GROMACS .gro file of C-alpha atoms in nm:
model
  341
    1UNK     CA    1   2.809  22.634  12.880
    2UNK     CA    2   3.019  22.667  12.564
    3UNK     CA    3   3.391  22.726  12.532
    4UNK     CA    4   3.367  23.103  12.486
    5UNK     CA    5   3.098  23.179  12.743
    6UNK     CA    6   3.214  23.324  13.072
    7UNK     CA    7   3.548  23.449  12.940
    8UNK     CA    8   3.463  23.762  12.740
    9UNK     CA    9   3.495  23.998  13.037
   10UNK     CA   10   3.870  23.946  13.078
   11UNK     CA   11   3.951  23.790  12.744
   12UNK     CA   12   4.209  23.944  12.515
   13UNK     CA   13   4.136  23.723  12.214
   14UNK     CA   14   3.809  23.548  12.132
   15UNK     CA   15   3.740  23.325  11.832
   16UNK     CA   16   3.373  23.242  11.783
   17UNK     CA   17   3.277  22.966  11.535
   18UNK     CA   18   3.566  23.060  11.307
   19UNK     CA   19   3.599  22.878  10.976
   20UNK     CA   20   3.864  22.892  10.705
   21UNK     CA   21   3.792  22.708  10.380
   22UNK     CA   22   4.021  22.694  10.077
   23UNK     CA   23   3.858  22.631   9.738
   24UNK     CA   24   3.964  22.332   9.528
   25UNK     CA   25   3.938  22.398   9.154
   26UNK     CA   26   3.925  22.152   8.867
   27UNK     CA   27   3.867  22.141   8.493
   28UNK     CA   28   3.941  22.378   8.208
   29UNK     CA   29   3.734  22.657   8.361
   30UNK     CA   30   3.881  22.607   8.709
   31UNK     CA   31   3.545  22.550   8.868
   32UNK     CA   32   3.534  22.516   9.245
   33UNK     CA   33   3.446  22.153   9.308
   34UNK     CA   34   3.521  22.129   9.680
   35UNK     CA   35   3.674  22.307   9.977
   36UNK     CA   36   3.959  22.221  10.210
   37UNK     CA   37   3.810  22.278  10.554
   38UNK     CA   38   4.132  22.378  10.730
   39UNK     CA   39   3.948  22.531  11.026
   40UNK     CA   40   3.584  22.442  11.072
   41UNK     CA   41   3.402  22.610  11.358
   42UNK     CA   42   3.672  22.683  11.617
   43UNK     CA   43   3.570  22.869  11.933
   44UNK     CA   44   3.822  22.960  12.200
   45UNK     CA   45   3.917  23.243  12.431
   46UNK     CA   46   4.253  23.357  12.569
   47UNK     CA   47   4.263  23.564  12.886
   48UNK     CA   48   4.513  23.841  12.950
   49UNK     CA   49   4.842  23.713  13.085
   50UNK     CA   50   4.754  23.353  12.995
   51UNK     CA   51   4.939  23.093  12.790
   52UNK     CA   52   4.698  22.881  12.587
   53UNK     CA   53   4.859  22.576  12.431
   54UNK     CA   54   4.716  22.456  12.099
   55UNK     CA   55   4.818  22.100  12.018
   56UNK     CA   56   4.738  21.849  11.747
   57UNK     CA   57   4.876  21.641  11.462
   58UNK     CA   58   5.034  21.801  11.155
   59UNK     CA   59   4.763  21.929  10.923
   60UNK     CA   60   4.495  21.967  11.191
   61UNK     CA   61   4.469  22.345  11.132
   62UNK     CA   62   4.648  22.483  11.438
   63UNK     CA   63   4.884  22.710  11.241
   64UNK     CA   64   4.589  22.839  11.039
   65UNK     CA   65   4.418  22.932  11.367
   66UNK     CA   66   4.727  23.130  11.465
   67UNK     CA   67   4.737  23.317  11.135
   68UNK     CA   68   4.365  23.392  11.159
   69UNK     CA   69   4.416  23.532  11.510
   70UNK     CA   70   4.702  23.745  11.379
   71UNK     CA   71   4.489  23.886  11.099
   72UNK     CA   72   4.711  23.744  10.824
   73UNK     CA   73   4.415  23.539  10.699
   74UNK     CA   74   4.051  23.639  10.668
   75UNK     CA   75   3.801  23.387  10.808
   76UNK     CA   76   3.546  23.232  10.577
   77UNK     CA   77   3.292  23.257  10.859
   78UNK     CA   78   3.280  23.342  11.228
   79UNK     CA   79   3.422  23.634  11.424
   80UNK     CA   80   3.761  23.714  11.577
   81UNK     CA   81   3.771  23.976  11.851
   82UNK     CA   82   4.091  24.125  11.992
   83UNK     CA   83   4.072  24.352  12.295
   84UNK     CA   84   3.706  24.427  12.223
   85UNK     CA   85   3.757  24.502  11.851
   86UNK     CA   86   3.622  24.269  11.586
   87UNK     CA   87   3.896  24.231  11.327
   88UNK     CA   88   3.674  24.220  11.017
   89UNK     CA   89   3.505  24.545  11.123
   90UNK     CA   90   3.828  24.744  11.142
   91UNK     CA   91   3.936  24.976  10.864
   92UNK     CA   92   4.283  24.968  10.714
   93UNK     CA   93   4.425  25.237  10.942
   94UNK     CA   94   4.288  25.081  11.263
   95UNK     CA   95   4.402  24.736  11.154
   96UNK     CA   96   4.753  24.869  11.096
   97UNK     CA   97   4.757  25.018  11.445
   98UNK     CA   98   4.628  24.694  11.595
   99UNK     CA   99   4.909  24.492  11.434
  100UNK     CA  100   5.161  24.639  11.674
  101UNK     CA  101   4.973  24.469  11.960
  102UNK     CA  102   4.980  24.119  11.803
  103UNK     CA  103   5.312  23.967  11.700
  104UNK     CA  104   5.431  23.623  11.591
  105UNK     CA  105   5.734  23.401  11.646
  106UNK     CA  106   5.772  23.175  11.344
  107UNK     CA  107   5.864  22.807  11.339
  108UNK     CA  108   6.174  22.836  11.122
  109UNK     CA  109   6.420  23.079  11.284
  110UNK     CA  110   6.621  23.113  10.962
  111UNK     CA  111   6.354  23.143  10.693
  112UNK     CA  112   6.176  23.412  10.897
  113UNK     CA  113   6.481  23.643  10.899
  114UNK     CA  114   6.591  23.854  10.600
  115UNK     CA  115   6.940  23.728  10.508
  116UNK     CA  116   7.035  24.063  10.354
  117UNK     CA  117   6.975  24.256  10.678
  118UNK     CA  118   7.194  24.249  10.986
  119UNK     CA  119   7.022  24.166  11.313
  120UNK     CA  120   7.028  24.525  11.433
  121UNK     CA  121   6.823  24.618  11.129
  122UNK     CA  122   6.594  24.316  11.169
  123UNK     CA  123   6.513  24.387  11.534
  124UNK     CA  124   6.486  24.760  11.472
  125UNK     CA  125   6.260  24.738  11.167
  126UNK     CA  126   5.931  24.736  11.367
  127UNK     CA  127   6.052  25.049  11.549
  128UNK     CA  128   6.138  25.210  11.218
  129UNK     CA  129   5.787  25.142  11.084
  130UNK     CA  130   5.576  25.216  11.394
  131UNK     CA  131   5.787  25.433  11.627
  132UNK     CA  132   5.936  25.747  11.471
  133UNK     CA  133   6.253  25.825  11.667
  134UNK     CA  134   6.614  25.928  11.624
  135UNK     CA  135   6.853  25.661  11.502
  136UNK     CA  136   7.054  25.674  11.823
  137UNK     CA  137   6.744  25.613  12.033
  138UNK     CA  138   6.640  25.325  11.810
  139UNK     CA  139   6.986  25.168  11.840
  140UNK     CA  140   6.962  25.196  12.218
  141UNK     CA  141   6.627  25.014  12.218
  142UNK     CA  142   6.767  24.743  11.990
  143UNK     CA  143   7.055  24.694  12.233
  144UNK     CA  144   6.812  24.660  12.525
  145UNK     CA  145   6.601  24.409  12.334
  146UNK     CA  146   6.909  24.202  12.254
  147UNK     CA  147   7.008  24.198  12.621
  148UNK     CA  148   6.652  24.096  12.717
  149UNK     CA  149   6.669  23.782  12.502
  150UNK     CA  150   7.026  23.694  12.598
  151UNK     CA  151   7.219  23.828  12.299
  152UNK     CA  152   7.526  24.051  12.306
  153UNK     CA  153   7.453  24.397  12.157
  154UNK     CA  154   7.802  24.399  12.003
  155UNK     CA  155   7.679  24.135  11.757
  156UNK     CA  156   7.420  24.371  11.607
  157UNK     CA  157   7.612  24.412  11.280
  158UNK     CA  158   7.623  24.037  11.212
  159UNK     CA  159   7.389  23.861  10.971
  160UNK     CA  160   7.147  23.570  11.041
  161UNK     CA  161   7.372  23.304  10.885
  162UNK     CA  162   7.640  23.385  11.144
  163UNK     CA  163   7.420  23.264  11.431
  164UNK     CA  164   7.309  22.923  11.557
  165UNK     CA  165   6.945  22.811  11.538
  166UNK     CA  166   6.878  22.900  11.901
  167UNK     CA  167   7.035  23.243  11.861
  168UNK     CA  168   6.832  23.309  11.547
  169UNK     CA  169   6.515  23.223  11.736
  170UNK     CA  170   6.619  23.470  12.007
  171UNK     CA  171   6.648  23.731  11.731
  172UNK     CA  172   6.293  23.649  11.622
  173UNK     CA  173   6.173  23.683  11.982
  174UNK     CA  174   6.346  24.021  12.019
  175UNK     CA  175   6.179  24.141  11.700
  176UNK     CA  176   5.839  24.026  11.830
  177UNK     CA  177   5.897  24.217  12.156
  178UNK     CA  178   6.005  24.542  11.990
  179UNK     CA  179   5.661  24.707  11.996
  180UNK     CA  180   5.555  24.586  12.343
  181UNK     CA  181   5.273  24.362  12.211
  182UNK     CA  182   4.988  24.230  12.421
  183UNK     CA  183   4.960  23.896  12.238
  184UNK     CA  184   5.229  23.682  12.080
  185UNK     CA  185   5.146  23.389  11.852
  186UNK     CA  186   5.418  23.127  11.909
  187UNK     CA  187   5.396  22.904  11.602
  188UNK     CA  188   5.599  22.597  11.700
  189UNK     CA  189   5.891  22.819  11.807
  190UNK     CA  190   6.113  22.533  11.931
  191UNK     CA  191   6.030  22.244  11.695
  192UNK     CA  192   6.328  22.320  11.467
  193UNK     CA  193   6.578  22.337  11.756
  194UNK     CA  194   6.788  22.079  11.937
  195UNK     CA  195   6.637  21.950  12.262
  196UNK     CA  196   6.890  22.130  12.485
  197UNK     CA  197   6.829  22.457  12.300
  198UNK     CA  198   6.453  22.401  12.318
  199UNK     CA  199   6.470  22.413  12.697
  200UNK     CA  200   6.661  22.743  12.689
  201UNK     CA  201   6.413  22.908  12.453
  202UNK     CA  202   6.111  22.779  12.646
  203UNK     CA  203   6.255  22.909  12.972
  204UNK     CA  204   6.321  23.244  12.805
  205UNK     CA  205   5.962  23.264  12.680
  206UNK     CA  206   5.832  23.180  13.028
  207UNK     CA  207   6.050  23.445  13.191
  208UNK     CA  208   5.940  23.709  12.940
  209UNK     CA  209   5.575  23.618  12.986
  210UNK     CA  210   5.597  23.667  13.361
  211UNK     CA  211   5.817  23.977  13.344
  212UNK     CA  212   5.616  24.158  13.074
  213UNK     CA  213   5.272  24.005  13.149
  214UNK     CA  214   5.245  23.877  12.793
  215UNK     CA  215   4.969  23.659  12.650
  216UNK     CA  216   5.070  23.363  12.434
  217UNK     CA  217   4.891  23.139  12.191
  218UNK     CA  218   5.150  22.861  12.195
  219UNK     CA  219   5.113  22.624  11.899
  220UNK     CA  220   5.296  22.291  11.905
  221UNK     CA  221   5.267  21.921  11.830
  222UNK     CA  222   5.494  21.839  12.126
  223UNK     CA  223   5.280  21.740  12.424
  224UNK     CA  224   5.571  21.771  12.668
  225UNK     CA  225   5.645  22.129  12.564
  226UNK     CA  226   5.275  22.222  12.583
  227UNK     CA  227   5.246  22.071  12.932
  228UNK     CA  228   5.550  22.261  13.057
  229UNK     CA  229   5.455  22.609  12.938
  230UNK     CA  230   5.073  22.629  12.914
  231UNK     CA  231   4.807  22.735  13.165
  232UNK     CA  232   4.531  22.582  12.952
  233UNK     CA  233   4.543  22.343  12.658
  234UNK     CA  234   4.319  22.307  12.352
  235UNK     CA  235   4.342  21.989  12.144
  236UNK     CA  236   4.263  22.006  11.770
  237UNK     CA  237   4.166  21.730  11.531
  238UNK     CA  238   4.086  21.784  11.164
  239UNK     CA  239   3.996  22.152  11.193
  240UNK     CA  240   3.803  22.137  11.521
  241UNK     CA  241   3.870  22.174  11.892
  242UNK     CA  242   3.790  21.839  12.053
  243UNK     CA  243   3.898  21.912  12.411
  244UNK     CA  244   4.005  22.212  12.618
  245UNK     CA  245   4.094  22.228  12.986
  246UNK     CA  246   4.345  22.361  13.239
  247UNK     CA  247   4.678  22.187  13.183
  248UNK     CA  248   4.672  21.979  13.501
  249UNK     CA  249   4.317  21.862  13.436
  250UNK     CA  250   4.375  21.770  13.073
  251UNK     CA  251   4.696  21.577  13.137
  252UNK     CA  252   4.566  21.417  13.454
  253UNK     CA  253   4.209  21.335  13.344
  254UNK     CA  254   4.173  21.349  12.964
  255UNK     CA  255   3.812  21.293  12.859
  256UNK     CA  256   3.818  21.279  12.478
  257UNK     CA  257   3.935  20.951  12.317
  258UNK     CA  258   4.172  21.141  12.087
  259UNK     CA  259   4.339  21.321  12.377
  260UNK     CA  260   4.366  20.991  12.562
  261UNK     CA  261   4.534  20.832  12.260
  262UNK     CA  262   4.780  21.121  12.225
  263UNK     CA  263   4.881  21.112  12.589
  264UNK     CA  264   4.913  20.733  12.588
  265UNK     CA  265   5.188  20.768  12.325
  266UNK     CA  266   5.407  20.985  12.550
  267UNK     CA  267   5.672  20.779  12.735
  268UNK     CA  268   5.665  20.807  13.114
  269UNK     CA  269   6.008  20.791  13.286
  270UNK     CA  270   5.896  20.537  13.545
  271UNK     CA  271   6.025  20.177  13.535
  272UNK     CA  272   5.722  20.062  13.737
  273UNK     CA  273   5.474  20.204  13.488
  274UNK     CA  274   5.251  19.961  13.300
  275UNK     CA  275   5.135  20.148  12.989
  276UNK     CA  276   4.769  20.173  12.900
  277UNK     CA  277   4.856  20.252  12.540
  278UNK     CA  278   4.583  20.322  12.288
  279UNK     CA  279   4.669  20.228  11.930
  280UNK     CA  280   4.477  20.430  11.674
  281UNK     CA  281   4.396  20.255  11.345
  282UNK     CA  282   4.346  20.403  11.002
  283UNK     CA  283   4.458  20.732  10.851
  284UNK     CA  284   4.352  21.088  10.926
  285UNK     CA  285   4.056  21.162  10.692
  286UNK     CA  286   4.083  21.427  10.424
  287UNK     CA  287   3.978  21.780  10.528
  288UNK     CA  288   3.810  21.806  10.188
  289UNK     CA  289   3.557  21.536  10.277
  290UNK     CA  290   3.559  21.481  10.654
  291UNK     CA  291   3.344  21.204  10.804
  292UNK     CA  292   2.984  21.277  10.896
  293UNK     CA  293   2.900  21.332  11.260
  294UNK     CA  294   3.212  21.312  11.475
  295UNK     CA  295   3.528  21.354  11.268
  296UNK     CA  296   3.726  21.123  11.492
  297UNK     CA  297   3.479  20.834  11.474
  298UNK     CA  298   3.665  20.649  11.194
  299UNK     CA  299   3.962  20.599  11.430
  300UNK     CA  300   3.786  20.601  11.767
  301UNK     CA  301   3.774  20.299  11.998
  302UNK     CA  302   3.452  20.429  12.157
  303UNK     CA  303   3.262  20.495  11.833
  304UNK     CA  304   2.892  20.402  11.820
  305UNK     CA  305   2.605  20.456  11.574
  306UNK     CA  306   2.525  20.802  11.710
  307UNK     CA  307   2.878  20.920  11.627
  308UNK     CA  308   2.813  20.893  11.252
  309UNK     CA  309   2.481  21.075  11.275
  310UNK     CA  310   2.520  21.357  11.526
  311UNK     CA  311   2.822  21.584  11.557
  312UNK     CA  312   2.909  21.632  11.927
  313UNK     CA  313   2.920  21.989  12.056
  314UNK     CA  314   3.208  22.122  12.263
  315UNK     CA  315   3.041  22.124  12.604
  316UNK     CA  316   3.160  22.174  12.959
  317UNK     CA  317   3.193  21.843  13.144
  318UNK     CA  318   3.372  21.988  13.448
  319UNK     CA  319   3.490  22.328  13.574
  320UNK     CA  320   3.669  22.479  13.275
  321UNK     CA  321   3.690  22.137  13.109
  322UNK     CA  322   3.530  22.110  12.763
  323UNK     CA  323   3.505  21.807  12.537
  324UNK     CA  324   3.334  21.733  12.205
  325UNK     CA  325   3.242  21.367  12.244
  326UNK     CA  326   2.918  21.175  12.306
  327UNK     CA  327   3.107  20.948  12.545
  328UNK     CA  328   3.348  21.196  12.703
  329UNK     CA  329   3.462  21.064  13.037
  330UNK     CA  330   3.780  21.143  13.235
  331UNK     CA  331   3.837  20.778  13.320
  332UNK     CA  332   4.178  20.723  13.163
  333UNK     CA  333   4.521  20.696  13.326
  334UNK     CA  334   4.837  20.673  13.120
  335UNK     CA  335   4.990  20.403  13.334
  336UNK     CA  336   4.927  20.189  13.636
  337UNK     CA  337   5.192  20.099  13.891
  338UNK     CA  338   5.337  19.750  13.875
  339UNK     CA  339   5.378  19.588  14.211
  340UNK     CA  340   5.707  19.410  14.280
  341UNK     CA  341   5.745  19.143  14.541
   0.00000   0.00000   0.00000
């Protein structure tokens, strides 16, 4: 069973073998000499009302996956289906209508807001574009959206630079909610915030998800944040999904060596814990020329001859637990308990 089988009946978003390559040109005539394989055969499915966490190192392609799902980028190959509609088959008018159902919360809460517009205008702009209504009615909806995300409506005439980072991210969330979307792409929405503010924004996103039955694709490099908010987790490495499982399963019984290495680097607040830390060697290979076979083999402590010859498929190794490794085995624990006399 593959990662997208068995989900299509209730799935809101399905990516099937999606690839995104960027050409690399060289020479006087700008000939294409290679391709950056930012996303290379990603398959995943997000069910309605679910939070899927997408985690991986910087440069692994997770943000590109989010932008492909949003329709901001066209895939080089593969299909993306949202609510039964294949994005590349939609005309311009239908694609415009679909955009109201998929929104995004950007990583930088300042760069994503127009500094020349006050926040009332910023939050109300989607309503102005998609929902013809009287100005008074639009102002009322903006006020309700501000209250929903914990902002005072009396601040609507202020500009982005007059707010803190956490408040600016709340403005971005209110803008994303304006059109009652079904799916929100959360592209590292708390990575630019202080830790105390991160907790507030995460709790807000959780409350909104439950209250409005939203679906999130939550992208982050922070394993703790992903564990806290996600129902399922997908782990990316160099443009591919290497493991995907329910959150409790993945954090409790990681099967892929890369996932095991990531989790072993997370401190555990237990003085009796004896760490089983995995130290990865070498650098992340270039996405222009990834290794043959398994892409992780050049840094993997389980690598064998078959890993350089045959690329492992993302297969189900347990109920809802998928891993792309010839030696996938959920036999790793982050720490063992030290016994004291």
